[in-house]
Amino acid sequence: MSASGEFSFDTADGVDLRLRSVGPDDGPAVLLVHGHGVSSEMFALPEIRNVTEVLADAGYQSWLLDWRGSCRLRHNESGRPYTVDDVALYDLPAALAQVRARIGDRPLFVVSHCIGALAVAQSLTAGLLPGLAGVVAQGVFLTPKVSTSARMRVLLGSELMGSRVGYLDSDFRKVGLWSKRTLLYAALSRKGDCPDPTCRMVQHGWGMGAKLFEHDHLDPRTHDRIADLFGAIPLSLLPHLRQMELAHAVVRWNVDDDRYAALPDNSVDAADRIDCPVLLLAGSRNEAWVDSNRLCHQVLSTRYPGIDVRYTEIPGYGHLDTFIGRGAALDVFGHLVDFLDEVSTAAQLGTRSGSPAER
């Protein structure tokens, strides 16, 4: 087992990101990509048997990325506005290059979650993540879809708040009674059975109407530090997410900016560039992205039958608890490791993994 190491690196547009490695340094590697407003800590919670521990026991080295939307980085709260385009064009290729420089020709997988998975989908279909052994996307991938209530809240909320509020703090304690945002935060955190207002904020998707996790799946110690796990949520991302959801496809936001010309206008139309197996995971109670990954599996299987794409639904799970839930090691991570093992074995044998009937 190698010692955990962390280092910083810059993207081509000058944003400082972080990577840290955990696990054996002689086996396949896995780049873990978190969601928006959280951090790589979601993959390494010490109070539960986390995914990096499960991967290490299976012989995989984890590389935990903190991209520009990480609450561990100053850029998330005080940096310039960004969209998913920036993550796909700058953050992910730079991180991949950093990992490649350190692992050589060992197999490299990507495991992604939520907004991180949208960025992976966009970057992958742009051909900016070459040579991957496989990709796992949790919650959403190429075809984002939310509930009707969440759609209306995104449409209205982004317009009403976007011009007045640059970001929202998840930690209710930072607001105080005399803040100009007190009434806004009180409204956003009014729903839910939990007495902790910060928990209610994150439980309902930072006020966008979608529950982020099944509350009873969290270890009490995880629940006690929710305010530390969830950071500021920049609202500059909302218009791009709204555009994607209305299209039910990952689409480029910066269509008139030549700097982003490498990204496809519509990633579903460019999905034939996916050249590695893909596992789509989703909790059966995912209220954040409802049946987005089931839809994605149907679309890819129909339009691109040559792509090795599989879909696995986790009974009883929501969205984020698929990684931070106290029972995720038993209920979720086995599916992930089985996929990695199958693909790794097939690659060693020089064959494509899985027959069409198994996909």
Short mmCIF file of C-alpha atoms in Angstrom, two decimals:
data_model
loop_
_atom_site.label_atom_id
_atom_site.label_comp_id
_atom_site.label_asym_id
_atom_site.label_seq_id
_atom_site.Cartn_x
_atom_site.Cartn_y
_atom_site.Cartn_z
CA MET A 1 0.00 0.00 0.00
CA SER A 2 1.42 3.33 -1.01
CA ALA A 3 1.21 6.37 1.21
CA SER A 4 -1.43 8.94 0.42
CA GLY A 5 0.01 11.90 -1.47
CA GLU A 6 -1.58 15.22 -2.42
CA PHE A 7 -0.38 17.87 -4.84
CA SER A 8 -1.67 20.91 -6.70
CA PHE A 9 -1.59 21.62 -10.42
CA ASP A 10 -2.84 24.35 -12.73
CA THR A 11 -5.22 24.08 -15.64
CA ALA A 12 -4.56 25.76 -18.98
CA ASP A 13 -6.85 28.63 -17.95
CA GLY A 14 -4.97 29.17 -14.68
CA VAL A 15 -7.14 27.46 -12.05
CA ASP A 16 -5.37 25.66 -9.20
CA LEU A 17 -6.72 22.12 -8.65
CA ARG A 18 -5.74 19.25 -6.37
CA LEU A 19 -5.13 15.53 -6.71
CA ARG A 20 -4.35 12.94 -4.08
CA SER A 21 -3.64 9.24 -4.43
CA VAL A 22 -4.65 6.41 -2.12
CA GLY A 23 -3.98 2.72 -2.43
CA PRO A 24 -1.56 0.35 -4.16
CA ASP A 25 0.65 1.86 -6.83
CA ASP A 26 1.11 -1.25 -8.95
CA GLY A 27 -2.41 -1.96 -10.17
CA PRO A 28 -5.07 -0.24 -12.29
CA ALA A 29 -5.88 3.35 -11.36
CA VAL A 30 -9.25 5.06 -10.84
CA LEU A 31 -9.78 8.81 -11.17
CA LEU A 32 -12.66 9.82 -8.86
CA VAL A 33 -14.63 12.91 -9.91
CA HIS A 34 -16.98 14.45 -7.33
CA GLY A 35 -20.15 16.50 -7.78
CA HIS A 36 -20.71 20.24 -7.58
CA GLY A 37 -20.22 22.05 -4.28
CA VAL A 38 -18.85 19.04 -2.42
CA SER A 39 -15.29 17.70 -2.69
CA SER A 40 -13.20 14.56 -3.06
CA GLU A 41 -13.89 13.98 0.64
CA MET A 42 -17.18 12.36 -0.41
CA PHE A 43 -15.11 9.39 -1.59
CA ALA A 44 -12.97 9.10 1.54
CA LEU A 45 -15.25 9.48 4.58
CA PRO A 46 -13.31 7.99 7.51
CA GLU A 47 -16.41 7.06 9.49
CA ILE A 48 -17.62 4.49 6.95
CA ARG A 49 -16.04 1.87 4.73
CA ASN A 50 -15.54 4.21 1.83
CA VAL A 51 -15.01 3.59 -1.87
CA THR A 52 -11.24 4.20 -1.79
CA GLU A 53 -10.86 1.47 0.83
CA VAL A 54 -12.96 -0.96 -1.19
CA LEU A 55 -10.98 -0.16 -4.33
CA ALA A 56 -7.65 -0.55 -2.52
CA ASP A 57 -8.66 -3.97 -1.20
CA ALA A 58 -9.54 -4.94 -4.78
CA GLY A 59 -6.10 -3.82 -6.01
CA TYR A 60 -6.99 -0.40 -7.44
CA GLN A 61 -5.25 2.91 -6.79
CA SER A 62 -7.64 5.83 -6.29
CA TRP A 63 -6.86 9.33 -7.57
CA LEU A 64 -9.16 11.84 -5.90
CA LEU A 65 -9.63 15.01 -7.92
CA ASP A 66 -10.79 18.34 -6.55
CA TRP A 67 -11.94 20.24 -9.65
CA ARG A 68 -12.94 23.90 -9.67
CA GLY A 69 -16.36 23.14 -8.17
CA SER A 70 -14.84 21.61 -5.02
CA CYS A 71 -15.67 23.19 -1.67
CA ARG A 72 -12.02 22.52 -0.70
CA LEU A 73 -10.88 25.12 -3.23
CA ARG A 74 -11.17 28.88 -2.99
CA HIS A 75 -12.19 29.12 -6.63
CA ASN A 76 -15.59 27.58 -5.93
CA GLU A 77 -16.63 30.58 -3.84
CA SER A 78 -14.42 33.44 -4.99
CA GLY A 79 -13.22 32.48 -8.47
CA ARG A 80 -14.61 33.69 -11.76
CA PRO A 81 -17.92 32.18 -12.98
CA TYR A 82 -17.70 28.92 -14.86
CA THR A 83 -19.87 26.32 -16.59
CA VAL A 84 -19.61 22.59 -17.20
CA ASP A 85 -17.74 23.51 -20.40
CA ASP A 86 -14.79 24.72 -18.32
CA VAL A 87 -14.62 21.52 -16.30
CA ALA A 88 -14.78 19.38 -19.44
CA LEU A 89 -12.28 21.43 -21.44
CA TYR A 90 -9.75 22.37 -18.76
CA ASP A 91 -10.06 20.44 -15.50
CA LEU A 92 -10.55 16.83 -16.57
CA PRO A 93 -7.93 16.66 -19.36
CA ALA A 94 -5.38 18.32 -17.06
CA ALA A 95 -6.13 15.88 -14.26
CA LEU A 96 -5.92 12.93 -16.64
CA ALA A 97 -2.51 14.12 -17.84
CA GLN A 98 -1.27 14.42 -14.26
CA VAL A 99 -2.37 10.89 -13.41
CA ARG A 100 -1.00 9.46 -16.65
CA ALA A 101 2.40 11.01 -15.96
CA ARG A 102 2.51 9.10 -12.68
CA ILE A 103 1.02 5.72 -13.56
CA GLY A 104 2.53 5.15 -16.99
CA ASP A 105 0.68 2.61 -19.10
CA ARG A 106 -1.35 1.06 -16.28
CA PRO A 107 -5.12 0.89 -17.00
CA LEU A 108 -6.99 4.03 -15.96
CA PHE A 109 -10.71 4.23 -15.18
CA VAL A 110 -12.91 7.22 -14.31
CA VAL A 111 -15.64 7.06 -11.67
CA SER A 112 -17.81 10.19 -11.68
CA HIS A 113 -20.80 11.60 -9.84
CA CYS A 114 -23.53 14.16 -10.68
CA ILE A 115 -22.16 17.36 -12.31
CA GLY A 116 -18.77 15.67 -12.45
CA ALA A 117 -20.36 12.93 -14.57
CA LEU A 118 -21.88 15.51 -16.93
CA ALA A 119 -18.41 17.01 -17.42
CA VAL A 120 -16.90 13.57 -18.00
CA ALA A 121 -19.56 12.86 -20.64
CA GLN A 122 -18.80 16.14 -22.41
CA SER A 123 -15.03 15.71 -22.25
CA LEU A 124 -15.19 12.05 -23.32
CA THR A 125 -17.34 12.77 -26.38
CA ALA A 126 -14.94 15.58 -27.31
CA GLY A 127 -12.09 13.07 -27.43
CA LEU A 128 -10.28 14.83 -24.59
CA LEU A 129 -10.00 11.76 -22.34
CA PRO A 130 -8.19 9.26 -24.56
CA GLY A 131 -7.12 5.77 -23.60
CA LEU A 132 -9.50 5.14 -20.71
CA ALA A 133 -10.16 1.56 -19.73
CA GLY A 134 -13.73 2.35 -18.66
CA VAL A 135 -16.07 4.96 -17.19
CA VAL A 136 -18.60 4.79 -14.35
CA ALA A 137 -21.20 7.56 -14.12
CA GLN A 138 -23.44 7.79 -11.07
CA GLY A 139 -26.80 9.57 -11.24
CA VAL A 140 -26.49 11.16 -14.66
CA PHE A 141 -24.32 11.04 -17.78
CA LEU A 142 -25.36 12.18 -21.27
CA THR A 143 -29.11 12.73 -20.83
CA PRO A 144 -29.85 14.92 -17.77
CA LYS A 145 -33.45 14.85 -16.65
CA VAL A 146 -35.05 16.25 -13.49
CA SER A 147 -38.54 16.25 -12.03
CA THR A 148 -41.11 18.84 -13.12
CA SER A 149 -40.94 20.65 -9.77
CA ALA A 150 -37.14 20.80 -9.87
CA ARG A 151 -37.24 22.05 -13.46
CA MET A 152 -39.53 24.91 -12.53
CA ARG A 153 -37.39 25.83 -9.53
CA VAL A 154 -34.25 25.89 -11.67
CA LEU A 155 -35.98 27.98 -14.32
CA LEU A 156 -37.37 30.50 -11.86
CA GLY A 157 -34.70 30.32 -9.19
CA SER A 158 -31.78 30.89 -11.51
CA GLU A 159 -33.46 33.98 -12.95
CA LEU A 160 -34.60 35.41 -9.63
CA MET A 161 -31.45 34.68 -7.63
CA GLY A 162 -28.76 34.65 -10.28
CA SER A 163 -28.59 38.40 -10.71
CA ARG A 164 -28.77 39.08 -6.97
CA VAL A 165 -26.84 36.24 -5.33
CA GLY A 166 -23.52 34.91 -6.62
CA TYR A 167 -23.56 31.74 -4.53
CA LEU A 168 -25.43 30.01 -1.73
CA ASP A 169 -23.78 28.69 1.42
CA SER A 170 -24.90 25.23 2.40
CA ASP A 171 -23.96 25.90 6.02
CA PHE A 172 -26.97 27.63 7.55
CA ARG A 173 -24.81 28.81 10.48
CA LYS A 174 -22.95 31.22 8.17
CA VAL A 175 -26.10 33.18 7.42
CA GLY A 176 -27.02 34.54 10.84
CA LEU A 177 -30.16 36.32 11.89
CA TRP A 178 -29.22 39.71 10.48
CA SER A 179 -28.00 38.71 7.04
CA LYS A 180 -29.78 40.12 3.99
CA ARG A 181 -30.15 36.49 2.91
CA THR A 182 -31.78 35.26 6.13
CA LEU A 183 -35.32 35.13 4.71
CA LEU A 184 -34.08 33.44 1.52
CA TYR A 185 -32.25 30.74 3.46
CA ALA A 186 -35.20 30.27 5.78
CA ALA A 187 -37.43 29.66 2.76
CA LEU A 188 -34.96 27.27 1.16
CA SER A 189 -34.54 25.20 4.32
CA ARG A 190 -38.15 25.10 5.46
CA LYS A 191 -38.94 21.60 4.19
CA GLY A 192 -37.86 18.31 5.65
CA ASP A 193 -38.19 16.32 8.86
CA CYS A 194 -34.64 16.83 10.11
CA PRO A 195 -34.28 19.61 12.70
CA ASP A 196 -30.88 20.63 11.25
CA PRO A 197 -31.46 23.50 8.78
CA THR A 198 -28.19 22.77 6.94
CA CYS A 199 -29.34 19.18 6.43
CA ARG A 200 -32.64 20.47 5.08
CA MET A 201 -30.78 22.79 2.72
CA VAL A 202 -28.72 20.00 1.19
CA GLN A 203 -31.50 17.43 1.46
CA HIS A 204 -33.61 19.38 -0.96
CA GLY A 205 -30.95 20.18 -3.48
CA TRP A 206 -30.04 23.59 -2.12
CA GLY A 207 -33.62 24.75 -2.57
CA MET A 208 -34.17 23.27 -6.04
CA GLY A 209 -36.77 20.80 -4.85
CA ALA A 210 -34.83 17.55 -5.16
CA LYS A 211 -33.82 15.34 -2.23
CA LEU A 212 -30.11 14.56 -2.45
CA PHE A 213 -29.95 11.45 -0.27
CA GLU A 214 -32.00 9.05 1.78
CA HIS A 215 -31.62 10.52 5.24
CA ASP A 216 -31.62 7.21 7.10
CA HIS A 217 -28.73 5.91 4.98
CA LEU A 218 -26.26 8.32 6.58
CA ASP A 219 -24.05 7.37 9.47
CA PRO A 220 -24.78 9.77 12.37
CA ARG A 221 -21.18 10.95 12.24
CA THR A 222 -21.56 11.85 8.57
CA HIS A 223 -24.76 13.71 9.35
CA ASP A 224 -23.06 15.65 12.14
CA ARG A 225 -20.55 17.14 9.69
CA ILE A 226 -22.80 17.88 6.73
CA ALA A 227 -21.86 21.54 7.04
CA ASP A 228 -18.23 20.59 6.41
CA LEU A 229 -18.95 18.26 3.48
CA PHE A 230 -21.10 20.71 1.53
CA GLY A 231 -19.74 24.09 0.54
CA ALA A 232 -20.81 27.17 -1.38
CA ILE A 233 -22.88 26.63 -4.52
CA PRO A 234 -22.10 29.15 -7.29
CA LEU A 235 -25.26 29.96 -9.22
CA SER A 236 -23.37 30.71 -12.43
CA LEU A 237 -23.71 27.03 -13.31
CA LEU A 238 -27.51 27.04 -13.23
CA PRO A 239 -28.21 28.48 -16.71
CA HIS A 240 -26.04 25.80 -18.33
CA LEU A 241 -27.72 23.05 -16.32
CA ARG A 242 -31.12 24.47 -17.26
CA GLN A 243 -30.15 24.40 -20.94
CA MET A 244 -28.96 20.80 -20.68
CA GLU A 245 -32.05 19.62 -18.86
CA LEU A 246 -34.41 21.26 -21.36
CA ALA A 247 -32.52 19.50 -24.15
CA HIS A 248 -32.22 16.22 -22.18
CA ALA A 249 -28.66 16.20 -23.46
CA VAL A 250 -25.21 17.47 -22.50
CA VAL A 251 -24.84 20.55 -24.70
CA ARG A 252 -22.15 23.20 -25.02
CA TRP A 253 -22.86 26.56 -23.40
CA ASN A 254 -20.10 28.62 -25.00
CA VAL A 255 -21.22 28.15 -28.60
CA ASP A 256 -19.82 31.49 -29.82
CA ASP A 257 -16.44 31.22 -28.10
CA ASP A 258 -13.69 29.61 -30.18
CA ARG A 259 -11.84 28.56 -27.05
CA TYR A 260 -14.50 25.89 -26.54
CA ALA A 261 -14.67 24.70 -30.14
CA ALA A 262 -13.24 21.30 -29.19
CA LEU A 263 -16.44 20.49 -27.28
CA PRO A 264 -19.37 19.07 -29.28
CA ASP A 265 -22.49 21.20 -29.56
CA ASN A 266 -24.49 18.15 -28.43
CA SER A 267 -22.62 15.31 -26.76
CA VAL A 268 -25.33 12.74 -27.48
CA ASP A 269 -24.77 13.32 -31.20
CA ALA A 270 -21.03 12.77 -30.63
CA ALA A 271 -21.36 9.67 -28.46
CA ASP A 272 -19.86 7.50 -31.18
CA ARG A 273 -16.51 8.80 -29.91
CA ILE A 274 -16.94 6.80 -26.70
CA ASP A 275 -14.37 4.03 -27.07
CA CYS A 276 -14.49 2.30 -23.67
CA PRO A 277 -17.11 0.40 -21.63
CA VAL A 278 -19.50 2.56 -19.60
CA LEU A 279 -21.39 1.62 -16.44
CA LEU A 280 -24.36 3.83 -15.55
CA LEU A 281 -25.34 3.66 -11.87
CA ALA A 282 -28.40 5.19 -10.24
CA GLY A 283 -30.37 4.84 -7.03
CA SER A 284 -33.97 3.77 -7.51
CA ARG A 285 -35.03 6.77 -5.38
CA ASN A 286 -32.83 9.35 -7.10
CA GLU A 287 -34.89 12.53 -6.97
CA ALA A 288 -32.07 14.74 -8.21
CA TRP A 289 -31.82 13.25 -11.72
CA VAL A 290 -34.83 10.87 -11.60
CA ASP A 291 -34.36 8.26 -14.38
CA SER A 292 -31.63 10.08 -16.32
CA ASN A 293 -29.25 7.13 -16.49
CA ARG A 294 -31.99 4.68 -17.46
CA LEU A 295 -32.85 7.05 -20.30
CA CYS A 296 -29.18 7.33 -21.22
CA HIS A 297 -28.86 3.55 -21.42
CA GLN A 298 -31.87 3.36 -23.71
CA VAL A 299 -30.59 6.15 -25.96
CA LEU A 300 -27.06 4.80 -26.27
CA SER A 301 -28.19 1.20 -26.76
CA THR A 302 -30.57 2.28 -29.54
CA ARG A 303 -28.46 4.87 -31.35
CA TYR A 304 -25.02 3.37 -30.77
CA PRO A 305 -25.32 -0.42 -30.40
CA GLY A 306 -21.55 -0.76 -30.74
CA ILE A 307 -20.93 0.99 -27.39
CA ASP A 308 -20.54 -1.30 -24.40
CA VAL A 309 -22.95 0.40 -21.99
CA ARG A 310 -24.58 -1.17 -18.94
CA TYR A 311 -27.15 0.16 -16.46
CA THR A 312 -27.41 -0.86 -12.80
CA GLU A 313 -30.06 0.46 -10.44
CA ILE A 314 -29.44 0.38 -6.69
CA PRO A 315 -32.71 -0.43 -4.85
CA GLY A 316 -33.69 1.98 -2.10
CA TYR A 317 -30.88 4.46 -2.69
CA GLY A 318 -31.17 8.12 -3.61
CA HIS A 319 -28.43 10.21 -5.18
CA LEU A 320 -25.47 11.06 -2.96
CA ASP A 321 -25.96 8.19 -0.50
CA THR A 322 -24.66 5.86 -3.22
CA PHE A 323 -21.22 7.11 -2.13
CA ILE A 324 -21.63 8.54 1.38
CA GLY A 325 -24.18 6.05 2.71
CA ARG A 326 -23.06 3.86 5.60
CA GLY A 327 -24.08 0.71 3.71
CA ALA A 328 -22.75 1.72 0.29
CA ALA A 329 -19.77 -0.65 0.58
CA LEU A 330 -22.20 -3.57 0.66
CA ASP A 331 -24.97 -2.26 -1.58
CA VAL A 332 -23.16 -0.17 -4.22
CA PHE A 333 -19.41 -0.55 -4.45
CA GLY A 334 -19.56 -4.24 -5.34
CA HIS A 335 -21.23 -3.33 -8.65
CA LEU A 336 -18.45 -0.86 -9.33
CA VAL A 337 -15.62 -3.28 -8.53
CA ASP A 338 -17.26 -6.08 -10.55
CA PHE A 339 -17.34 -3.78 -13.58
CA LEU A 340 -13.72 -2.70 -13.15
CA ASP A 341 -12.58 -6.29 -12.66
CA GLU A 342 -14.48 -7.55 -15.70
CA VAL A 343 -13.17 -4.81 -17.95
CA SER A 344 -9.61 -5.19 -16.63
CA THR A 345 -9.68 -8.95 -17.20
CA ALA A 346 -11.10 -8.54 -20.69
CA ALA A 347 -8.43 -5.98 -21.52
CA GLN A 348 -5.72 -8.37 -20.40
CA LEU A 349 -7.19 -11.06 -22.61
CA GLY A 350 -7.38 -8.60 -25.50
CA THR A 351 -11.15 -8.91 -25.95
CA ARG A 352 -14.11 -6.60 -25.56
CA SER A 353 -15.93 -7.25 -22.29
CA GLY A 354 -19.46 -8.50 -22.29
CA SER A 355 -21.69 -9.73 -25.05
CA PRO A 356 -24.60 -7.64 -26.38
CA ALA A 357 -26.98 -9.80 -24.38
CA GLU A 358 -25.16 -8.87 -21.18
CA ARG A 359 -25.11 -5.13 -21.81
#
